[in-house]
Amino acid sequence: MLYAHLGLIYSLLIASSASIGRSELTQNDGVFVLVTVASPASFSLWFLTLRSLWDPNSFPIRKSDTNSTEVFLLKVLSLGSLAFETVMVCLIFISPNRLTFSQPACDRLFGDKLWIELLWETPYIVQMTWLTVPGEDERYLQQLSEPLH
């Protein structure tokens, strides 16, 4: 599942950056890509990857050798997707006047109002932040490992 998720993230980000380079992407479509990539699964992946820098066992792949080349490359790809997403946010929201998006009339009408689309992530970000409290992450993982009745 991790490989599929990374493939999806990178395909969306690469396609949208290529479209931005050719001025064939509307700002609304760019926001759709950002919201799609910034899913709860992506936030979990980024959080667990950052956390695995201190605790190698928290990375979402269970391998006997947490220092293997495969795990290292997956961490690099995960952090790379976070950096790529950050760059895309900067391109689409912070410097839209320097880029030429297609359908500029639509962008002028709705472009600045699209920040609200990113707010649906707020509860999930708060929950992930709560998991950084010492001890809470172990309780949460223990609840996940308990069988359903």
CSV table of N, CA and C in Angstrom, one decimal:
chain,number,residue,atom,x,y,z
A,1,MET,N,0.8,-1.2,0.0
A,1,MET,CA,0.0,0.0,0.0
A,1,MET,C,0.9,1.3,0.0
A,2,LEU,N,2.0,1.2,0.7
A,2,LEU,CA,2.9,2.4,0.7
A,2,LEU,C,3.4,2.7,-0.6
A,3,TYR,N,3.8,1.7,-1.4
A,3,TYR,CA,4.3,1.9,-2.8
A,3,TYR,C,3.2,2.6,-3.7
A,4,ALA,N,2.0,2.1,-3.5
A,4,ALA,CA,0.9,2.6,-4.3
A,4,ALA,C,0.6,4.1,-3.9
A,5,HIS,N,0.7,4.4,-2.6
A,5,HIS,CA,0.4,5.7,-2.2
A,5,HIS,C,1.5,6.7,-2.7
A,6,LEU,N,2.7,6.3,-2.5
A,6,LEU,CA,3.8,7.2,-3.0
A,6,LEU,C,3.7,7.3,-4.6
A,7,GLY,N,3.3,6.3,-5.3
A,7,GLY,CA,3.2,6.4,-6.7
A,7,GLY,C,2.1,7.4,-7.1
A,8,LEU,N,1.0,7.4,-6.3
A,8,LEU,CA,-0.1,8.3,-6.5
A,8,LEU,C,0.3,9.7,-6.2
A,9,ILE,N,0.9,9.9,-5.1
A,9,ILE,CA,1.4,11.3,-4.7
A,9,ILE,C,2.3,11.9,-5.8
A,10,TYR,N,3.3,11.1,-6.2
A,10,TYR,CA,4.3,11.6,-7.2
A,10,TYR,C,3.6,11.8,-8.5
A,11,SER,N,2.7,10.9,-9.0
A,11,SER,CA,2.1,11.1,-10.3
A,11,SER,C,1.3,12.4,-10.3
A,12,LEU,N,0.5,12.7,-9.2
A,12,LEU,CA,-0.3,13.9,-9.2
A,12,LEU,C,0.6,15.1,-9.1
A,13,LEU,N,1.7,15.1,-8.3
A,13,LEU,CA,2.5,16.3,-8.2
A,13,LEU,C,3.3,16.6,-9.5
A,14,ILE,N,3.8,15.5,-10.1
A,14,ILE,CA,4.6,15.7,-11.3
A,14,ILE,C,3.7,16.2,-12.5
A,15,ALA,N,2.5,15.6,-12.6
A,15,ALA,CA,1.6,16.0,-13.7
A,15,ALA,C,1.2,17.5,-13.5
A,16,SER,N,0.9,17.8,-12.2
A,16,SER,CA,0.5,19.2,-12.0
A,16,SER,C,1.6,20.2,-12.2
A,17,SER,N,2.8,19.8,-11.8
A,17,SER,CA,3.9,20.8,-12.0
A,17,SER,C,4.3,20.9,-13.5
A,18,ALA,N,4.1,19.8,-14.2
A,18,ALA,CA,4.3,19.9,-15.7
A,18,ALA,C,3.3,20.8,-16.3
A,19,SER,N,2.0,20.7,-15.9
A,19,SER,CA,0.9,21.5,-16.4
A,19,SER,C,1.1,23.0,-16.0
A,20,ILE,N,1.6,23.2,-14.8
A,20,ILE,CA,1.9,24.6,-14.4
A,20,ILE,C,3.0,25.2,-15.3
A,21,GLY,N,4.0,24.4,-15.6
A,21,GLY,CA,5.1,24.9,-16.5
A,21,GLY,C,4.6,25.2,-17.9
A,22,ARG,N,3.6,24.6,-18.4
A,22,ARG,CA,3.0,24.9,-19.7
A,22,ARG,C,1.8,25.8,-19.6
A,23,SER,N,1.5,26.3,-18.4
A,23,SER,CA,0.4,27.2,-18.2
A,23,SER,C,-0.9,26.6,-18.6
A,24,GLU,N,-1.1,25.3,-18.4
A,24,GLU,CA,-2.3,24.5,-18.7
A,24,GLU,C,-3.1,24.1,-17.5
A,25,LEU,N,-2.7,24.6,-16.3
A,25,LEU,CA,-3.4,24.2,-15.1
A,25,LEU,C,-4.2,25.4,-14.5
A,26,THR,N,-5.4,25.2,-14.2
A,26,THR,CA,-6.1,26.3,-13.5
A,26,THR,C,-5.7,26.3,-12.0
A,27,GLN,N,-5.9,27.4,-11.4
A,27,GLN,CA,-5.5,27.4,-10.0
A,27,GLN,C,-6.5,26.5,-9.2
A,28,ASN,N,-7.7,26.4,-9.6
A,28,ASN,CA,-8.7,25.5,-8.9
A,28,ASN,C,-8.2,24.1,-9.0
A,29,ASP,N,-7.7,23.7,-10.2
A,29,ASP,CA,-7.2,22.3,-10.4
A,29,ASP,C,-6.0,22.1,-9.5
A,30,GLY,N,-5.1,23.1,-9.4
A,30,GLY,CA,-4.0,23.0,-8.5
A,30,GLY,C,-4.3,22.8,-7.1
A,31,VAL,N,-5.4,23.5,-6.6
A,31,VAL,CA,-5.9,23.3,-5.2
A,31,VAL,C,-6.4,21.9,-5.1
A,32,PHE,N,-7.1,21.4,-6.1
A,32,PHE,CA,-7.6,20.0,-6.0
A,32,PHE,C,-6.5,19.0,-5.8
A,33,VAL,N,-5.4,19.2,-6.6
A,33,VAL,CA,-4.2,18.3,-6.4
A,33,VAL,C,-3.6,18.5,-5.0
A,34,LEU,N,-3.5,19.7,-4.5
A,34,LEU,CA,-3.0,19.8,-3.2
A,34,LEU,C,-3.8,19.2,-2.1
A,35,VAL,N,-5.1,19.3,-2.2
A,35,VAL,CA,-6.0,18.7,-1.2
A,35,VAL,C,-6.0,17.2,-1.3
A,36,THR,N,-5.9,16.7,-2.6
A,36,THR,CA,-5.8,15.2,-2.8
A,36,THR,C,-4.6,14.7,-2.2
A,37,VAL,N,-3.4,15.3,-2.4
A,37,VAL,CA,-2.2,14.8,-1.9
A,37,VAL,C,-2.1,15.0,-0.4
A,38,ALA,N,-2.6,16.0,0.1
A,38,ALA,CA,-2.6,16.3,1.6
A,38,ALA,C,-3.7,15.5,2.3
A,39,SER,N,-3.8,14.2,2.0
A,39,SER,CA,-4.8,13.4,2.6
A,39,SER,C,-4.4,12.9,4.0
A,40,PRO,N,-5.3,12.4,4.8
A,40,PRO,CA,-4.8,11.8,6.1
A,40,PRO,C,-3.8,10.8,6.0
A,41,ALA,N,-3.9,10.0,4.9
A,41,ALA,CA,-2.8,8.9,4.7
A,41,ALA,C,-1.5,9.6,4.5
A,42,SER,N,-1.4,10.7,3.7
A,42,SER,CA,-0.1,11.4,3.5
A,42,SER,C,0.4,12.0,4.8
A,43,PHE,N,-0.5,12.6,5.6
A,43,PHE,CA,-0.1,13.2,6.8
A,43,PHE,C,0.5,12.1,7.8
A,44,SER,N,-0.2,11.0,7.8
A,44,SER,CA,0.4,9.8,8.6
A,44,SER,C,1.7,9.4,8.1
A,45,LEU,N,1.9,9.3,6.8
A,45,LEU,CA,3.1,8.8,6.3
A,45,LEU,C,4.2,9.9,6.6
A,46,TRP,N,4.0,11.1,6.4
A,46,TRP,CA,5.0,12.2,6.7
A,46,TRP,C,5.3,12.2,8.2
A,47,PHE,N,4.3,12.1,9.0
A,47,PHE,CA,4.5,12.1,10.5
A,47,PHE,C,5.3,10.9,10.9
A,48,LEU,N,5.0,9.7,10.5
A,48,LEU,CA,5.7,8.5,10.8
A,48,LEU,C,7.1,8.5,10.3
A,49,THR,N,7.3,9.1,9.1
A,49,THR,CA,8.7,9.2,8.5
A,49,THR,C,9.5,10.1,9.4
A,50,LEU,N,9.0,11.3,9.7
A,50,LEU,CA,9.8,12.2,10.5
A,50,LEU,C,10.1,11.6,11.9
A,51,ARG,N,9.1,10.9,12.4
A,51,ARG,CA,9.3,10.3,13.7
A,51,ARG,C,10.3,9.1,13.7
A,52,SER,N,10.3,8.5,12.5
A,52,SER,CA,11.3,7.3,12.4
A,52,SER,C,12.7,7.8,12.3
A,53,LEU,N,13.0,9.1,12.2
A,53,LEU,CA,14.3,9.6,12.2
A,53,LEU,C,14.9,9.4,13.6
A,54,TRP,N,14.0,9.4,14.7
A,54,TRP,CA,14.4,9.2,16.0
A,54,TRP,C,14.1,7.8,16.5
A,55,ASP,N,13.0,7.3,16.0
A,55,ASP,CA,12.6,5.9,16.4
A,55,ASP,C,12.4,5.1,15.2
A,56,PRO,N,13.4,4.3,14.7
A,56,PRO,CA,13.3,3.6,13.4
A,56,PRO,C,12.2,2.6,13.4
A,57,ASN,N,11.7,2.1,14.5
A,57,ASN,CA,10.6,1.1,14.5
A,57,ASN,C,9.3,1.7,14.2
A,58,SER,N,9.2,3.1,14.2
A,58,SER,CA,7.9,3.7,13.9
A,58,SER,C,7.5,3.9,12.4
A,59,PHE,N,8.5,3.5,11.6
A,59,PHE,CA,8.2,3.7,10.1
A,59,PHE,C,7.2,2.6,9.7
A,60,PRO,N,6.2,2.9,8.8
A,60,PRO,CA,5.1,2.0,8.6
A,60,PRO,C,5.5,0.7,7.8
A,61,ILE,N,6.7,0.4,7.6
A,61,ILE,CA,7.1,-0.9,7.0
A,61,ILE,C,7.8,-1.7,8.1
A,62,ARG,N,7.3,-2.9,8.3
A,62,ARG,CA,7.9,-3.7,9.3
A,62,ARG,C,8.9,-4.7,8.6
A,63,LYS,N,10.2,-4.4,8.9
A,63,LYS,CA,11.3,-5.2,8.4
A,63,LYS,C,12.2,-5.5,9.5
A,64,SER,N,12.9,-6.7,9.4
A,64,SER,CA,13.8,-7.0,10.4
A,64,SER,C,15.0,-6.1,10.4
A,65,ASP,N,15.4,-5.6,9.3
A,65,ASP,CA,16.5,-4.6,9.2
A,65,ASP,C,15.9,-3.3,8.9
A,66,THR,N,15.8,-2.4,9.9
A,66,THR,CA,15.3,-1.1,9.7
A,66,THR,C,16.3,-0.1,9.0
A,67,ASN,N,17.5,-0.6,8.9
A,67,ASN,CA,18.5,0.2,8.2
A,67,ASN,C,18.8,-0.3,6.8
A,68,SER,N,17.8,-1.0,6.2
A,68,SER,CA,18.0,-1.6,4.8
A,68,SER,C,17.9,-0.5,3.8
A,69,THR,N,18.4,-0.7,2.6
A,69,THR,CA,18.4,0.3,1.6
A,69,THR,C,16.9,0.6,1.2
A,70,GLU,N,16.1,-0.5,1.2
A,70,GLU,CA,14.7,-0.3,0.8
A,70,GLU,C,14.0,0.7,1.8
A,71,VAL,N,14.2,0.5,3.0
A,71,VAL,CA,13.6,1.4,4.0
A,71,VAL,C,14.1,2.8,3.9
A,72,PHE,N,15.4,2.9,3.7
A,72,PHE,CA,16.1,4.2,3.5
A,72,PHE,C,15.5,5.0,2.3
A,73,LEU,N,15.4,4.3,1.2
A,73,LEU,CA,14.8,4.9,0.0
A,73,LEU,C,13.3,5.3,0.2
A,74,LEU,N,12.6,4.5,0.9
A,74,LEU,CA,11.2,4.8,1.1
A,74,LEU,C,11.1,6.1,2.0
A,75,LYS,N,12.0,6.2,3.0
A,75,LYS,CA,12.0,7.4,3.8
A,75,LYS,C,12.4,8.6,3.0
A,76,VAL,N,13.3,8.5,2.1
A,76,VAL,CA,13.8,9.6,1.2
A,76,VAL,C,12.6,10.0,0.3
A,77,LEU,N,11.9,9.0,-0.3
A,77,LEU,CA,10.8,9.3,-1.1
A,77,LEU,C,9.6,10.0,-0.4
A,78,SER,N,9.4,9.5,0.8
A,78,SER,CA,8.4,10.1,1.7
A,78,SER,C,8.7,11.6,2.0
A,79,LEU,N,9.9,11.8,2.5
A,79,LEU,CA,10.3,13.2,2.8
A,79,LEU,C,10.3,14.1,1.5
A,80,GLY,N,10.7,13.4,0.4
A,80,GLY,CA,10.7,14.2,-0.9
A,80,GLY,C,9.3,14.6,-1.3
A,81,SER,N,8.3,13.7,-1.0
A,81,SER,CA,6.9,14.1,-1.3
A,81,SER,C,6.4,15.2,-0.5
A,82,LEU,N,6.9,15.3,0.8
A,82,LEU,CA,6.5,16.4,1.7
A,82,LEU,C,7.1,17.7,1.2
A,83,ALA,N,8.4,17.6,0.8
A,83,ALA,CA,9.0,18.8,0.2
A,83,ALA,C,8.4,19.3,-1.1
A,84,PHE,N,8.0,18.3,-2.0
A,84,PHE,CA,7.4,18.6,-3.2
A,84,PHE,C,6.0,19.2,-3.0
A,85,GLU,N,5.2,18.7,-2.0
A,85,GLU,CA,3.9,19.3,-1.7
A,85,GLU,C,4.1,20.7,-1.1
A,86,THR,N,5.1,20.9,-0.3
A,86,THR,CA,5.4,22.3,0.2
A,86,THR,C,5.7,23.3,-0.9
A,87,VAL,N,6.5,22.8,-1.9
A,87,VAL,CA,6.8,23.7,-3.0
A,87,VAL,C,5.6,24.0,-3.8
A,88,MET,N,4.7,23.0,-4.0
A,88,MET,CA,3.5,23.2,-4.8
A,88,MET,C,2.6,24.2,-4.1
A,89,VAL,N,2.5,24.1,-2.8
A,89,VAL,CA,1.7,25.1,-2.0
A,89,VAL,C,2.2,26.5,-2.2
A,90,CYS,N,3.5,26.6,-2.1
A,90,CYS,CA,4.1,27.9,-2.3
A,90,CYS,C,3.8,28.4,-3.8
A,91,LEU,N,3.9,27.6,-4.8
A,91,LEU,CA,3.7,28.0,-6.1
A,91,LEU,C,2.3,28.4,-6.4
A,92,ILE,N,1.3,27.6,-5.8
A,92,ILE,CA,-0.1,27.9,-6.1
A,92,ILE,C,-0.7,29.0,-5.3
A,93,PHE,N,-0.3,29.1,-4.0
A,93,PHE,CA,-0.9,30.1,-3.2
A,93,PHE,C,-0.1,31.3,-2.9
A,94,ILE,N,1.2,31.1,-2.7
A,94,ILE,CA,2.0,32.3,-2.3
A,94,ILE,C,2.5,33.1,-3.5
A,95,SER,N,2.8,32.5,-4.6
A,95,SER,CA,3.3,33.3,-5.8
A,95,SER,C,2.4,33.1,-7.0
A,96,PRO,N,1.1,33.2,-6.9
A,96,PRO,CA,0.2,33.0,-8.1
A,96,PRO,C,0.4,34.1,-9.1
A,97,ASN,N,0.9,35.3,-8.7
A,97,ASN,CA,1.0,36.4,-9.7
A,97,ASN,C,2.2,36.2,-10.6
A,98,ARG,N,3.2,35.3,-10.1
A,98,ARG,CA,4.4,35.1,-11.0
A,98,ARG,C,4.1,33.9,-12.0
A,99,LEU,N,3.1,33.2,-11.8
A,99,LEU,CA,2.7,32.1,-12.7
A,99,LEU,C,1.5,32.4,-13.5
A,100,THR,N,1.5,31.8,-14.7
A,100,THR,CA,0.3,32.0,-15.5
A,100,THR,C,-0.5,30.8,-15.5
A,101,PHE,N,-1.7,30.9,-14.9
A,101,PHE,CA,-2.6,29.8,-14.8
A,101,PHE,C,-3.6,29.9,-16.0
A,102,SER,N,-4.1,28.8,-16.5
A,102,SER,CA,-5.2,28.9,-17.5
A,102,SER,C,-6.5,29.4,-16.8
A,103,GLN,N,-7.4,30.0,-17.6
A,103,GLN,CA,-8.6,30.5,-17.1
A,103,GLN,C,-8.4,31.5,-16.0
A,104,PRO,N,-7.7,32.6,-16.3
A,104,PRO,CA,-7.4,33.6,-15.2
A,104,PRO,C,-8.7,34.3,-14.6
A,105,ALA,N,-9.7,34.4,-15.4
A,105,ALA,CA,-10.9,35.0,-14.8
A,105,ALA,C,-11.5,34.2,-13.7
A,106,CYS,N,-11.5,32.9,-13.9
A,106,CYS,CA,-12.0,32.0,-12.9
A,106,CYS,C,-11.1,32.0,-11.6
A,107,ASP,N,-9.8,32.2,-11.8
A,107,ASP,CA,-8.9,32.3,-10.7
A,107,ASP,C,-9.1,33.6,-9.9
A,108,ARG,N,-9.4,34.7,-10.6
A,108,ARG,CA,-9.6,35.9,-9.9
A,108,ARG,C,-10.9,35.9,-9.1
A,109,LEU,N,-11.9,35.1,-9.6
A,109,LEU,CA,-13.2,35.0,-9.0
A,109,LEU,C,-13.1,34.1,-7.8
A,110,PHE,N,-12.4,33.0,-7.9
A,110,PHE,CA,-12.5,32.0,-6.8
A,110,PHE,C,-11.2,31.6,-6.2
A,111,GLY,N,-10.1,32.0,-6.8
A,111,GLY,CA,-8.7,31.6,-6.4
A,111,GLY,C,-8.4,31.8,-4.9
A,112,ASP,N,-8.6,33.0,-4.4
A,112,ASP,CA,-8.3,33.3,-3.0
A,112,ASP,C,-9.2,32.7,-2.0
A,113,LYS,N,-10.4,32.3,-2.4
A,113,LYS,CA,-11.4,31.7,-1.5
A,113,LYS,C,-11.1,30.2,-1.3
A,114,LEU,N,-10.2,29.6,-2.0
A,114,LEU,CA,-10.0,28.2,-2.0
A,114,LEU,C,-9.2,27.7,-0.8
A,115,TRP,N,-8.6,28.6,0.0
A,115,TRP,CA,-7.9,28.2,1.2
A,115,TRP,C,-8.8,27.4,2.1
A,116,ILE,N,-10.1,27.6,2.1
A,116,ILE,CA,-11.0,26.9,3.0
A,116,ILE,C,-11.0,25.4,2.7
A,117,GLU,N,-10.7,25.1,1.5
A,117,GLU,CA,-10.6,23.6,1.1
A,117,GLU,C,-9.6,22.9,1.9
A,118,LEU,N,-8.6,23.5,2.4
A,118,LEU,CA,-7.6,22.9,3.1
A,118,LEU,C,-7.9,22.7,4.6
A,119,LEU,N,-9.0,23.4,5.1
A,119,LEU,CA,-9.3,23.3,6.5
A,119,LEU,C,-9.9,22.0,6.9
A,120,TRP,N,-10.3,21.1,6.0
A,120,TRP,CA,-10.9,19.8,6.4
A,120,TRP,C,-9.8,19.0,7.0
A,121,GLU,N,-8.5,19.3,6.8
A,121,GLU,CA,-7.4,18.6,7.4
A,121,GLU,C,-7.2,18.9,8.9
A,122,THR,N,-7.7,20.0,9.4
A,122,THR,CA,-7.4,20.5,10.7
A,122,THR,C,-7.7,19.5,11.8
A,123,PRO,N,-8.8,18.8,11.9
A,123,PRO,CA,-9.0,17.8,12.9
A,123,PRO,C,-8.0,16.7,12.9
A,124,TYR,N,-7.6,16.3,11.7
A,124,TYR,CA,-6.6,15.2,11.6
A,124,TYR,C,-5.2,15.7,12.1
A,125,ILE,N,-4.9,17.0,11.7
A,125,ILE,CA,-3.6,17.5,12.2
A,125,ILE,C,-3.5,17.6,13.7
A,126,VAL,N,-4.6,18.0,14.3
A,126,VAL,CA,-4.7,18.1,15.8
A,126,VAL,C,-4.5,16.7,16.4
A,127,GLN,N,-5.2,15.7,15.8
A,127,GLN,CA,-5.1,14.3,16.3
A,127,GLN,C,-3.6,13.8,16.1
A,128,MET,N,-3.0,14.1,15.0
A,128,MET,CA,-1.6,13.7,14.8
A,128,MET,C,-0.7,14.4,15.8
A,129,THR,N,-0.9,15.7,16.1
A,129,THR,CA,-0.2,16.4,17.1
A,129,THR,C,-0.3,15.8,18.4
A,130,TRP,N,-1.5,15.4,18.8
A,130,TRP,CA,-1.8,14.8,20.1
A,130,TRP,C,-0.9,13.5,20.2
A,131,LEU,N,-0.7,12.8,19.2
A,131,LEU,CA,0.1,11.6,19.2
A,131,LEU,C,1.5,11.8,19.5
A,132,THR,N,2.0,13.1,19.4
A,132,THR,CA,3.4,13.4,19.8
A,132,THR,C,3.6,13.5,21.3
A,133,VAL,N,2.5,13.6,22.0
A,133,VAL,CA,2.6,13.6,23.5
A,133,VAL,C,3.1,12.3,24.0
A,134,PRO,N,4.2,12.3,24.8
A,134,PRO,CA,4.8,11.1,25.2
A,134,PRO,C,3.8,10.1,25.9
A,135,GLY,N,3.8,8.9,25.5
A,135,GLY,CA,2.9,7.9,26.1
A,135,GLY,C,1.6,7.7,25.3
A,136,GLU,N,1.1,8.8,24.6
A,136,GLU,CA,-0.2,8.7,23.9
A,136,GLU,C,0.0,7.8,22.7
A,137,ASP,N,1.1,7.8,22.0
A,137,ASP,CA,1.3,7.1,20.8
A,137,ASP,C,1.3,5.6,21.1
A,138,GLU,N,1.9,5.1,22.2
A,138,GLU,CA,1.9,3.7,22.6
A,138,GLU,C,0.4,3.3,22.9
A,139,ARG,N,-0.4,4.1,23.6
A,139,ARG,CA,-1.7,3.7,23.9
A,139,ARG,C,-2.6,3.6,22.6
A,140,TYR,N,-2.3,4.5,21.7
A,140,TYR,CA,-3.0,4.5,20.4
A,140,TYR,C,-2.7,3.3,19.6
A,141,LEU,N,-1.4,3.0,19.5
A,141,LEU,CA,-1.0,1.8,18.8
A,141,LEU,C,-1.5,0.5,19.4
A,142,GLN,N,-1.6,0.5,20.8
A,142,GLN,CA,-2.1,-0.7,21.5
A,142,GLN,C,-3.6,-0.9,21.1
A,143,GLN,N,-4.3,0.2,21.0
A,143,GLN,CA,-5.7,0.1,20.7
A,143,GLN,C,-5.9,-0.4,19.3
A,144,LEU,N,-5.0,0.0,18.4
A,144,LEU,CA,-5.1,-0.5,17.0
A,144,LEU,C,-4.8,-1.9,16.9
A,145,SER,N,-3.9,-2.5,17.7
A,145,SER,CA,-3.5,-3.9,17.6
A,145,SER,C,-4.5,-4.8,18.3
A,146,GLU,N,-5.4,-4.3,19.1
A,146,GLU,CA,-6.4,-5.1,19.8
A,146,GLU,C,-7.4,-5.7,18.8
A,147,PRO,N,-7.7,-7.0,18.9
A,147,PRO,CA,-8.7,-7.5,17.9
A,147,PRO,C,-10.1,-6.9,18.1
A,148,LEU,N,-10.8,-6.8,17.0
A,148,LEU,CA,-12.2,-6.3,17.1
A,148,LEU,C,-13.1,-7.4,17.6
A,149,HIS,N,-14.1,-7.1,18.4
A,149,HIS,CA,-15.0,-8.1,18.9
A,149,HIS,C,-16.3,-8.0,18.2
